[in-house]
Amino acid sequence: MSALLVALIAGIGAGALYAMLGTGIVVAFRGSGVINFGHGAVAGYTAYSFHELRVTGSLYLPWFDPIPEFGFLKTLKINNLPVRIDIFDVTDPISGKPNLALTVLVCLLMSAFLGLLMHFLVFRPLRNSPTLGKVIGSIGVFLYLSSMMAVHFGGQNRYDAGFSGFNSTAGAVENFLGLGRTIPRSNFYLFGAAIVMCVIVWALYRFSRFGISTRAADENEKGAALLGYSPQFLAGANWVLASITAGAAGILFLHKTQPAQIALFVVGGLGAALFGNLTSIPGATAGGLIIGMVASGGVEITNYDWWPEILPPSGVRNFVPLLAIILVLYLRGDKLPIRGSISIGRQPRAPKTNNVSIGVIAALGIALLLSNIFVSKWEAVLTTTLIAIIFMYSLTVLIGFLGQISLVQWSISGLAAYVMIRLMADGEKIRETDFVTNSGWGWPTVLAFVAAIVVAIIFGLLVGLPALRIRGVQLAVVTIAAVIAVENLLLRNPPLMGDGSVSVNPTPSPNWFGQYVGGFNPNTARTDYWKFSLFLIIIAGLVGVGVANLRRGQIGRRFLAIRANERAAAAAGINVARMKLLGFGISSAIAAIAGCMIAYKLPGLQTDQFEIFGGLALLAFAYLGGITTVWGAIVGGCLIAGGLLPEFLGVHFESIDTGLINAVGAIGLVVNAKVTNGEGVALLQTDLGKNTLAMLRRPPDDESSENLNDEEAKV
Amino acid sequence: MRKSKLLKLLSIIFAFALIAGACGGDDDDSGSSSDSSVLGEDSSEEEASASASEPAEEEAEEEEAEEEAAEEEAAGTADDSTMGDGAELWESIVDAGEVAADESLEPILITLVNIEGTPVGSFPEIREGAEAAVKTINETMGGLDGRPFELDSCVHGLDPNEATACANEIADAQPNLHIQGIDFFNPLLWPTIVGAGLPVLQTVPIFIEDFDTEGILSTEGGCVSSFPTAMEYGVEVLEADKYVIIYSDTAPGLVCYDDTERRMIQQLTDEGKIGQDDWVGISDASGDPTDNDAVVQQVLDFIEGSSNPWVYFGIQASDCNEILSALQANGYPGGIVASGSCRDDSVLSNPASAGVHFGSNFGITDRPDLWSDYKIKYTDWRDASFDRYGPSVPDSAFLETAHDVVITGLLQMIMFTGMGGDIDNDPEGFIDFMAAQSNLHRAGLETSLNCTNNSDEFVSVCAKDMNYYIWDGPGGQFEYGPLGPNNLDAAELILRAAEGNPRQ
């Protein structure tokens, strides 16, 4: 028992990180109504900056130089955008390492600068966007800063001794509370730091004019504006404050973990923020500490002999705190804060897809043509694109039509794939190169495929239940808990999913009615089997037609009504709960089809493929293409990493740094959120095409007379 | 391939600059000198070497004489009998002086698949190491019978679809040799790459599939050399009375633990070398700091009452750092052994790393005073290779590994063709040739490798030995451990475990 108690208490060290991140997320939400998925990345970037300053004396600014430094451009001596500033002279043998306090100050200024940039370049322009636009903006921030970390700081691990007391040299508290065990002294320092941060931020909100006006704007932005407070100034100031808290967390935890990892701890931070109901700083701090303690105590408790094998320890440790939060949210769903804002922009248009059959025939023709002329690499690229398109249809239905921001769909694809593999496996080695041989029930391909979809629908409905009481961005955060549940509790679970679930899970050879339709061609030993491409084209076509018809039919109209206004939809006689669950079910079924297709294509799967950030990237590209239309999914599928467009660009612009491509993609995401409001490239180009055609068709006389009329109207 | 294109572009620009300088410059002397200095620094084209060799002849002659004298002294450092077949060949090529490959001949195609540009993992040093080696081969080693090497890299992100597209591309390209970089999707690529019948050399094997697949060859031991030797080292050399194995709960970590740690120490247990209750495996959630202190509590509980406890880290460097700090912060009193993957600059700068025994099969790191003449000569030569190339990443073990694996590939090709092999039309013969090496020289390594004494479990691994060196602490250096300069060979233990504790 003492071991469990000590393990729980020891968790306050890591819990302090979640508490600090949670505090910052709450600050940003109160200031601007945005849940920032990039908050951890701010902490990570600051941590990298701190280490770089200490070691090289240089500060990397959070952008890249778009002007190439070679060839004739170099000879032109164009003043390139400065990226690195040498602040300290670390070669000076007398001063040695830069002054610690000064370094911390510079880094906190850097994080404040990041906050300002986020405000002015991302969230201020998106202030009137629908919730999804803001979510996409924050995903863009995460992707951009992650790319900048890779470009500026590379993949090398970092170590910094940090501050005395906060690091491991502080030693241990022996025989803590007479329990006969030790606890690192540094954990108490980190705990103290989280509490101090909590008290400062709380006091700032409670007692200062800035805090009171922020709270006022949080509750009623219009009212605050009428009282003379600038909501945008307040938002900017809160972004700065939130980023400084993130920066402080990054610097304090550099000795405990890697900066790149800190960026990924945003999930725990989000859990902490939800614990505080997205409004309470002490609540978020307590939530973070509890998450850390449960995660640490879980190591001990899951080590007991009686612990059931079917519950993977790491999955339980990570999921249980989030499950508690979900339950709390579900029970008090009506009391969740919906932050007020002066105005909320219109939802993105979701026009019907007309001429579906012509479009499908054209798309199939092009795809077939391409699949025949492609060499094997491009065949693989084509199938990657098609699978992504199928998956993005699921987002079109759930997010585009129904307006439910769910981040779990990608995990549902993984769940379906793993279920299908387990059902099909028969204990036989599938390929010579496989290490794992999976046992299973040996079901026929089609039956396993259908069963996997059924399981996915059931899981999707379970995830959809909280959506009956939680909506908007809170639902997005709650679905993150479902992602963790799927990955850690269901997929990485040998008793449930077989031995392959903790390794590379070998995928069986699929046969539909006697025809092999796997992606791997045993004759050429390449992932280029034409029957698979054809199969995928047919599936993608059918699903696309189905989604287009769904939008045109009664269900689609009801979905859109709910998306626009749930209360109005209910007043019009629409059963909102049933429609929401239907949407989750349909979307999950489509996601499951995509998951099964991935399993058909690849020789094996890994659980990491279906983690949260992969899903976020897919959502981002669906949004870029156009989240509300079938054509948007098609464009989005072409844009994803490994899809047709990036691979084409990769061939023709080989020397471009991959990290920079990701950074440019993230910028494109934010710009798209502002410019097209989520309607994406697909509708944008349709509009452009229509306008151009209209302009071309218009007789010159009409144009001049119209101009005249305009001028008359102005007069 | 990227660099070569860039170099071609640069050379064209420099050529224009030269013409412009020659046509329009009033001051011929200054113009030519600045041009030649630019070429000497930045370009590696033939014109560059030609123009650079003209000036300062007297000084150059003196320097050359000194260099020749030094080379004569250093000559004959390699010995095939101890370093493997190919060591003397390398030395003979290097000693023969710089010879450029004939660009007009058909190139030898080398391919590389590597992960880059993702926040979770990016290893540009692997690609740059290979590019540096190819540049050196082409500019100083004369290529393969005068044929230049061409490196075609397929770099991808953290996406298995991109990885399989790369595998298709490589299979279509039908290279003379494929170098596998660091890739988290290796098991998904082998069906295509092996299925295409390509000769493969790995740089950093990660998964059990990387060691178990016939047709690919690894001159790096990975967990097959690290973990079994670590079990022997802890049990037999250090004589630990309590031995804790911390392993990662990632996909390769779990499988590697079960296959190459648990089975091996169970074998030693069955042989009576350690008690069944005197060792334990504890998993660590990779990249998660929330469990570190709890993991260390389990370690402290297990070693209670022990007089000679040891902990072994079979985990990656970032996790090593976390656990090292947590052990120190909790007052862990025992010793620590760590795999080579644990050793990087971040770990070595952690004060808690003082006294840790780090595994390495490349000899003692950064101790030229303890190196053989061959090792010194090779290291200097490799440094010059990097200088010639100018990597954009700092020197690292990965950079060196990729470089040396490509050089090893060249040596193998030379020997294969020397025996009448057809490198263009007989990939199967080349694969068999490499797999049949019982005295293989891995460039830069002082001890030879044996690819033939494998059980049927680890068919592709040639390196199964390792030494453990003691790190003084930040700012210090490595010292010999109890093994002195001699490596521990796990080949016997692996064979015994295959029989006594086979895979279930």
Coordinates of C-alpha atoms in Angstrom, one line a residue, chain A residues 3 6-7 10-11 13-15 17-18 48 70-72 74-75 142 146-147 150 154-161 167-174 181-187 253 255-258 260-261 264-265 291-292 295-297 299-300 303 314 317-318 375-381 383-384 387 431-436 492 502-504 520 524-528 598 601-606 608-609 611 640-643 647 651 654-659 662, chain B residues 1-2 5-6 9-10 13 42 116-125 152-162 164-174 184-196 207-209 212-214 249-252 254-255 259 282-295 297-298 300-301 304 316-319 321-322 324-326 328-331 341 344-347 349-352 393-394 396 457 503:
Chain A
A3 CA 4.3 1.7 -2.6
V6 CA 4.4 6.9 -2.9
A7 CA 3.9 6.2 -6.6
A10 CA 5.6 10.9 -7.0
G11 CA 3.3 11.7 -9.9
G13 CA 6.3 16.0 -10.7
A14 CA 5.0 15.1 -14.1
G15 CA 1.5 16.3 -13.1
L17 CA 3.7 19.9 -16.3
Y18 CA 0.1 19.0 -17.2
Y48 CA 14.5 24.2 -27.5
F70 CA 22.1 29.8 -53.7
G71 CA 22.8 30.5 -57.2
F72 CA 22.2 33.8 -58.7
K74 CA 23.0 34.7 -53.5
T75 CA 24.9 36.9 -55.9
F142 CA 0.8 22.9 -33.8
S146 CA 6.4 21.2 -34.9
S147 CA 7.9 21.8 -38.4
A150 CA 12.4 20.0 -36.8
G154 CA 16.8 18.9 -35.8
G155 CA 16.0 15.6 -34.2
Q156 CA 18.9 15.6 -31.7
N157 CA 18.1 14.9 -28.0
R158 CA 18.7 17.7 -25.6
Y159 CA 19.8 17.8 -22.0
D160 CA 20.0 20.7 -19.7
A161 CA 20.8 20.6 -16.0
N167 CA 16.8 18.8 -11.3
S168 CA 17.8 15.3 -10.4
T169 CA 20.9 16.4 -8.4
A170 CA 18.6 17.7 -5.7
G171 CA 18.5 14.2 -4.3
A172 CA 15.6 12.5 -2.7
V173 CA 13.5 12.9 0.4
E174 CA 14.2 9.8 2.3
R181 CA 10.4 5.1 0.5
T182 CA 12.0 8.0 -1.3
I183 CA 10.5 10.7 -3.4
P184 CA 12.7 13.0 -5.6
R185 CA 13.0 16.5 -4.1
S186 CA 12.7 18.0 -7.5
N187 CA 9.1 16.8 -7.8
F253 CA 10.7 20.5 -17.7
H255 CA 15.7 18.5 -17.7
K256 CA 12.9 15.9 -17.3
T257 CA 12.0 15.2 -20.8
Q258 CA 12.7 16.2 -24.5
A260 CA 9.7 17.5 -28.9
Q261 CA 7.9 15.4 -26.4
L264 CA 2.9 16.2 -27.5
F265 CA 1.9 16.6 -23.8
I291 CA -3.7 13.2 -14.1
G292 CA 0.0 13.0 -13.3
A295 CA -0.6 8.0 -14.3
S296 CA 2.2 7.4 -11.9
G297 CA 0.1 5.4 -9.4
V299 CA 2.3 1.9 -12.8
E300 CA 2.2 0.4 -9.3
N303 CA 1.7 -4.3 -11.6
S314 CA -0.2 2.1 -20.0
R317 CA -2.9 4.9 -16.8
N318 CA -3.5 7.3 -19.6
V375 CA 4.8 2.8 -62.4
S376 CA 4.5 0.9 -59.1
K377 CA 5.5 3.9 -57.0
W378 CA 2.7 6.0 -58.4
E379 CA 0.3 3.1 -58.1
A380 CA 1.0 3.1 -54.4
V381 CA 0.6 6.9 -54.3
T383 CA -4.1 4.0 -53.6
T384 CA -2.9 6.2 -50.7
I387 CA -7.9 5.6 -49.1
R431 CA 4.6 -13.6 -45.4
E432 CA 8.1 -14.9 -45.2
T433 CA 9.2 -11.6 -43.7
D434 CA 6.6 -11.6 -40.9
F435 CA 7.9 -12.1 -37.4
V436 CA 4.6 -12.3 -35.7
R492 CA -2.4 -2.3 -28.1
V502 CA 2.2 -4.9 -29.8
S503 CA 4.4 -5.3 -32.8
V504 CA 3.9 -5.0 -36.5
F520 CA 0.7 -6.2 -52.3
T524 CA 6.0 -8.2 -58.7
A525 CA 6.6 -8.0 -54.9
R526 CA 5.4 -4.4 -55.0
T527 CA 2.4 -2.6 -53.5
D528 CA 0.9 -2.0 -56.9
I598 CA -5.4 0.3 -45.3
K601 CA -2.9 -2.3 -48.8
L602 CA -0.1 -2.6 -46.3
P603 CA 1.7 -5.8 -45.3
G604 CA 1.3 -4.9 -41.7
L605 CA 0.0 -2.2 -39.4
Q606 CA 1.3 -0.4 -36.3
D608 CA 1.2 4.4 -34.0
Q609 CA -0.3 4.9 -37.4
E611 CA -2.5 8.1 -33.1
I640 CA -2.1 14.5 -48.0
A641 CA 1.5 13.4 -47.3
G642 CA 2.1 10.5 -49.7
G643 CA -0.8 11.7 -51.9
E647 CA 4.6 13.2 -54.3
V651 CA 9.8 14.6 -57.6
E654 CA 13.5 17.4 -54.5
S655 CA 15.8 19.8 -52.7
I656 CA 13.1 21.4 -50.6
D657 CA 13.4 20.5 -46.9
T658 CA 10.5 18.3 -45.9
G659 CA 10.0 20.3 -42.7
N662 CA 5.0 20.9 -43.7
Chain B
M1 CA 21.0 12.7 -55.6
R2 CA 19.8 16.0 -54.2
K5 CA 22.0 18.1 -58.5
L6 CA 22.9 21.0 -56.4
L9 CA 23.9 23.7 -60.5
L10 CA 26.7 25.2 -58.5
I13 CA 27.1 28.9 -61.9
D42 CA 32.9 25.1 -52.6
E116 CA 13.3 12.8 -42.3
G117 CA 11.4 16.0 -41.4
T118 CA 9.0 14.7 -38.8
P119 CA 8.9 15.9 -35.2
V120 CA 8.9 12.4 -33.9
G121 CA 12.0 11.3 -35.8
S122 CA 14.2 12.8 -38.5
F123 CA 17.6 11.4 -39.5
P124 CA 19.1 13.5 -42.2
E125 CA 22.6 12.5 -40.9
D152 CA 19.2 7.9 -55.1
S153 CA 17.5 8.7 -51.8
C154 CA 13.9 8.2 -51.1
V155 CA 13.1 10.3 -48.0
H156 CA 9.7 10.0 -46.4
G157 CA 7.8 11.2 -43.4
L158 CA 6.1 9.3 -40.6
D159 CA 3.6 7.5 -42.9
P160 CA 3.7 3.9 -43.9
N161 CA 2.1 4.7 -47.2
E162 CA 5.0 7.0 -48.2
T164 CA 5.8 1.6 -49.2
A165 CA 5.8 4.0 -52.1
C166 CA 9.5 4.4 -51.5
A167 CA 9.9 0.6 -51.5
N168 CA 8.2 0.4 -54.8
E169 CA 10.4 3.1 -56.2
I170 CA 13.5 1.3 -55.0
A171 CA 12.3 -2.0 -56.4
D172 CA 11.6 -0.3 -59.8
A173 CA 15.1 1.3 -59.8
Q174 CA 16.8 -2.1 -59.4
F184 CA 10.1 3.0 -38.5
F185 CA 8.4 0.9 -41.2
N186 CA 11.1 -1.5 -42.1
P187 CA 8.9 -4.6 -41.7
L188 CA 6.5 -3.2 -44.2
L189 CA 9.3 -2.6 -46.7
W190 CA 11.0 -5.9 -46.6
P191 CA 8.4 -7.8 -48.6
T192 CA 9.0 -5.4 -51.5
I193 CA 12.7 -4.8 -51.2
V194 CA 13.6 -8.4 -50.5
G195 CA 11.0 -9.6 -52.9
A196 CA 12.7 -7.6 -55.7
F207 CA 12.9 -4.4 -35.6
I208 CA 13.2 -8.1 -35.1
E209 CA 12.2 -8.4 -38.7
D212 CA 15.3 -12.2 -39.1
T213 CA 14.8 -11.6 -42.8
E214 CA 16.9 -13.6 -45.2
D249 CA 7.0 -0.5 -24.3
T250 CA 7.2 0.5 -28.0
A251 CA 6.5 -2.1 -30.7
P252 CA 10.1 -2.9 -31.4
L254 CA 8.5 -5.1 -26.5
V255 CA 9.4 -7.7 -29.1
D259 CA 13.3 -12.1 -28.0
I282 CA 10.4 -3.5 -16.1
S283 CA 8.8 -1.7 -19.0
D284 CA 9.0 2.1 -19.4
A285 CA 6.5 4.1 -21.4
S286 CA 8.6 5.7 -24.0
G287 CA 8.6 9.4 -24.0
D288 CA 6.3 9.6 -21.0
P289 CA 7.8 11.2 -17.9
T290 CA 4.8 10.4 -15.7
D291 CA 5.9 6.8 -15.0
N292 CA 9.6 7.4 -14.4
D293 CA 9.6 7.8 -10.7
A294 CA 7.2 4.9 -10.3
V295 CA 9.4 2.7 -12.5
Q297 CA 10.4 2.8 -7.2
Q298 CA 10.0 -0.7 -8.6
L300 CA 14.4 0.2 -5.7
D301 CA 12.0 -2.4 -4.3
E304 CA 16.5 -4.0 -1.7
Q316 CA 16.5 4.9 -26.5
A317 CA 18.6 7.9 -25.5
S318 CA 15.7 10.3 -24.6
D319 CA 14.2 7.7 -22.3
N321 CA 18.1 10.5 -19.9
E322 CA 14.8 10.5 -18.1
L324 CA 19.0 8.2 -15.4
S325 CA 17.8 11.4 -13.8
A326 CA 15.0 9.6 -12.0
Q328 CA 19.7 9.7 -9.4
A329 CA 16.9 11.8 -8.0
N330 CA 15.6 8.8 -6.1
G331 CA 19.1 7.9 -4.7
S341 CA 21.5 3.5 -28.5
D344 CA 24.4 10.4 -27.3
D345 CA 25.5 13.9 -26.4
S346 CA 22.4 14.6 -24.3
V347 CA 23.0 11.6 -22.1
S349 CA 26.2 15.7 -20.6
N350 CA 23.8 14.5 -17.9
P351 CA 25.8 14.3 -14.6
A352 CA 23.9 11.1 -13.7
V393 CA 24.3 18.3 -39.6
P394 CA 26.7 17.8 -36.7
S396 CA 27.2 11.9 -35.0
E457 CA 16.6 -16.8 -35.7
R503 CA 10.8 -18.8 -29.5

